[in-house]
Short mmCIF file of N, CA and C in Angstrom, two decimals:
data_model
loop_
_atom_site.label_atom_id
_atom_site.label_comp_id
_atom_site.label_asym_id
_atom_site.label_seq_id
_atom_site.Cartn_x
_atom_site.Cartn_y
_atom_site.Cartn_z
N ARG A 1232 0.84 -1.18 0.00
CA ARG A 1232 0.00 0.01 0.01
C ARG A 1232 0.90 1.30 -0.03
N HIS A 1233 1.98 1.22 0.74
CA HIS A 1233 2.79 2.41 0.81
C HIS A 1233 4.02 2.32 -0.12
N ASN A 1234 4.42 1.19 -0.48
CA ASN A 1234 5.79 1.16 -1.22
C ASN A 1234 5.62 0.42 -2.55
N ASP A 1235 4.44 0.13 -2.94
CA ASP A 1235 4.10 -0.42 -4.29
C ASP A 1235 4.96 -1.71 -4.55
N SER A 1236 5.05 -2.53 -3.49
CA SER A 1236 6.03 -3.74 -3.63
C SER A 1236 5.40 -4.79 -4.56
N ASN A 1237 6.38 -5.53 -5.15
CA ASN A 1237 6.03 -6.73 -5.87
C ASN A 1237 6.52 -7.94 -5.41
N LEU A 1238 6.77 -7.92 -4.05
CA LEU A 1238 7.43 -9.15 -3.44
C LEU A 1238 6.76 -9.27 -2.06
N LEU A 1239 6.34 -10.42 -1.80
CA LEU A 1239 5.68 -10.78 -0.44
C LEU A 1239 6.42 -12.05 0.19
N SER A 1240 6.82 -11.90 1.42
CA SER A 1240 7.60 -12.90 2.02
C SER A 1240 6.75 -13.35 3.30
N LEU A 1241 6.58 -14.63 3.39
CA LEU A 1241 5.82 -15.14 4.58
C LEU A 1241 6.61 -16.24 5.24
N GLY A 1242 6.50 -16.36 6.56
CA GLY A 1242 7.28 -17.41 7.33
C GLY A 1242 6.40 -18.65 7.38
N ALA A 1243 6.91 -19.67 6.71
CA ALA A 1243 6.15 -20.97 6.72
C ALA A 1243 6.07 -21.63 8.16
N ARG A 1244 7.00 -21.32 8.89
CA ARG A 1244 7.03 -21.93 10.30
C ARG A 1244 6.14 -21.17 11.24
N PHE A 1245 5.62 -20.06 10.91
CA PHE A 1245 4.90 -19.17 11.86
C PHE A 1245 3.35 -18.98 11.34
N LEU A 1246 3.14 -19.35 10.13
CA LEU A 1246 1.81 -19.13 9.57
C LEU A 1246 1.12 -20.49 9.21
N SER A 1247 -0.13 -20.63 9.42
CA SER A 1247 -0.90 -21.75 8.94
C SER A 1247 -1.16 -21.48 7.43
N LYS A 1248 -1.46 -22.52 6.72
CA LYS A 1248 -1.81 -22.36 5.34
C LYS A 1248 -2.91 -21.37 5.12
N GLU A 1249 -3.97 -21.50 5.93
CA GLU A 1249 -5.10 -20.58 5.89
C GLU A 1249 -4.82 -19.15 6.10
N LEU A 1250 -3.94 -18.87 7.04
CA LEU A 1250 -3.54 -17.47 7.33
C LEU A 1250 -2.57 -16.90 6.18
N ALA A 1251 -1.81 -17.80 5.64
CA ALA A 1251 -0.94 -17.35 4.57
C ALA A 1251 -1.81 -17.02 3.29
N LEU A 1252 -2.79 -17.87 2.95
CA LEU A 1252 -3.60 -17.56 1.87
C LEU A 1252 -4.41 -16.29 2.02
N ARG A 1253 -4.88 -15.99 3.21
CA ARG A 1253 -5.54 -14.79 3.55
C ARG A 1253 -4.63 -13.57 3.33
N ALA A 1254 -3.39 -13.70 3.83
CA ALA A 1254 -2.39 -12.61 3.75
C ALA A 1254 -2.12 -12.38 2.32
N VAL A 1255 -1.91 -13.46 1.41
CA VAL A 1255 -1.61 -13.29 0.05
C VAL A 1255 -2.88 -12.59 -0.71
N ASP A 1256 -4.05 -12.95 -0.34
CA ASP A 1256 -5.23 -12.44 -0.99
C ASP A 1256 -5.34 -10.95 -0.62
N LEU A 1257 -5.11 -10.65 0.59
CA LEU A 1257 -5.19 -9.20 0.97
C LEU A 1257 -4.08 -8.32 0.27
N TRP A 1258 -2.87 -8.92 0.20
CA TRP A 1258 -1.73 -8.28 -0.49
C TRP A 1258 -2.05 -8.02 -1.98
N LEU A 1259 -2.64 -8.99 -2.60
CA LEU A 1259 -2.98 -8.89 -4.04
C LEU A 1259 -4.00 -7.84 -4.24
N ARG A 1260 -4.96 -7.72 -3.35
CA ARG A 1260 -6.07 -6.81 -3.58
C ARG A 1260 -5.80 -5.34 -3.09
N THR A 1261 -4.76 -5.14 -2.44
CA THR A 1261 -4.38 -3.87 -1.93
C THR A 1261 -3.66 -3.09 -2.99
N SER A 1262 -4.22 -1.85 -3.28
CA SER A 1262 -3.59 -0.99 -4.30
C SER A 1262 -2.69 0.02 -3.68
N PHE A 1263 -1.79 0.53 -4.50
CA PHE A 1263 -0.86 1.49 -4.02
C PHE A 1263 -1.49 2.81 -3.81
N ASP A 1264 -1.16 3.37 -2.68
CA ASP A 1264 -1.81 4.69 -2.20
C ASP A 1264 -1.27 5.84 -3.03
N GLY A 1265 -0.05 5.83 -3.51
CA GLY A 1265 0.50 6.92 -4.24
C GLY A 1265 0.81 8.07 -3.31
N GLY A 1266 0.43 9.30 -3.75
CA GLY A 1266 0.52 10.52 -2.95
C GLY A 1266 1.96 10.75 -2.34
N ARG A 1267 2.05 10.94 -1.03
CA ARG A 1267 3.35 11.25 -0.42
C ARG A 1267 4.31 10.14 -0.52
N HIS A 1268 3.87 8.91 -0.83
CA HIS A 1268 4.77 7.76 -0.83
C HIS A 1268 5.57 7.67 -2.19
N GLU A 1269 5.06 8.40 -3.17
CA GLU A 1269 5.74 8.40 -4.44
C GLU A 1269 7.03 9.02 -4.44
N ARG A 1270 7.24 10.02 -3.60
CA ARG A 1270 8.55 10.68 -3.38
C ARG A 1270 9.62 9.69 -2.98
N ARG A 1271 9.25 8.84 -2.02
CA ARG A 1271 10.29 7.80 -1.60
C ARG A 1271 10.61 6.90 -2.74
N LEU A 1272 9.59 6.47 -3.48
CA LEU A 1272 9.89 5.54 -4.50
C LEU A 1272 10.77 6.16 -5.60
N LYS A 1273 10.57 7.39 -5.88
CA LYS A 1273 11.33 8.13 -6.87
C LYS A 1273 12.77 8.15 -6.48
N LYS A 1274 13.07 8.36 -5.10
CA LYS A 1274 14.42 8.38 -4.66
C LYS A 1274 15.04 6.94 -4.88
N ILE A 1275 14.38 5.90 -4.68
CA ILE A 1275 14.80 4.52 -4.91
C ILE A 1275 15.10 4.39 -6.40
N LYS A 1276 14.10 4.80 -7.26
CA LYS A 1276 14.36 4.65 -8.72
C LYS A 1276 15.58 5.41 -9.21
N ASP A 1277 15.76 6.60 -8.68
CA ASP A 1277 16.85 7.41 -9.10
C ASP A 1277 18.19 6.72 -8.66
N MET A 1278 18.25 6.09 -7.51
CA MET A 1278 19.42 5.40 -7.07
C MET A 1278 19.72 4.24 -7.96
N GLU A 1279 18.66 3.47 -8.28
CA GLU A 1279 18.89 2.29 -9.17
C GLU A 1279 19.31 2.65 -10.53
N GLU A 1280 18.94 3.77 -10.98
CA GLU A 1280 19.40 4.28 -12.42
C GLU A 1280 20.82 4.72 -12.33
N GLN A 1281 21.31 5.22 -11.23
CA GLN A 1281 22.71 5.66 -11.05
C GLN A 1281 23.65 4.41 -10.85
N ALA A 1282 23.13 3.27 -10.45
CA ALA A 1282 24.07 2.22 -10.17
C ALA A 1282 24.46 1.46 -11.43
#
């Protein structure tokens, strides 16, 4: 929601299959808020382009 991520990491030892599936479903349905968070993403993109 805040960082427009395309990676989700879940701990198999700590989550049941049902809870993991709920977390994935929520993650997939959550859209990027944009707004003030876009500035931080631009900083990251600029650093990636300089590397």
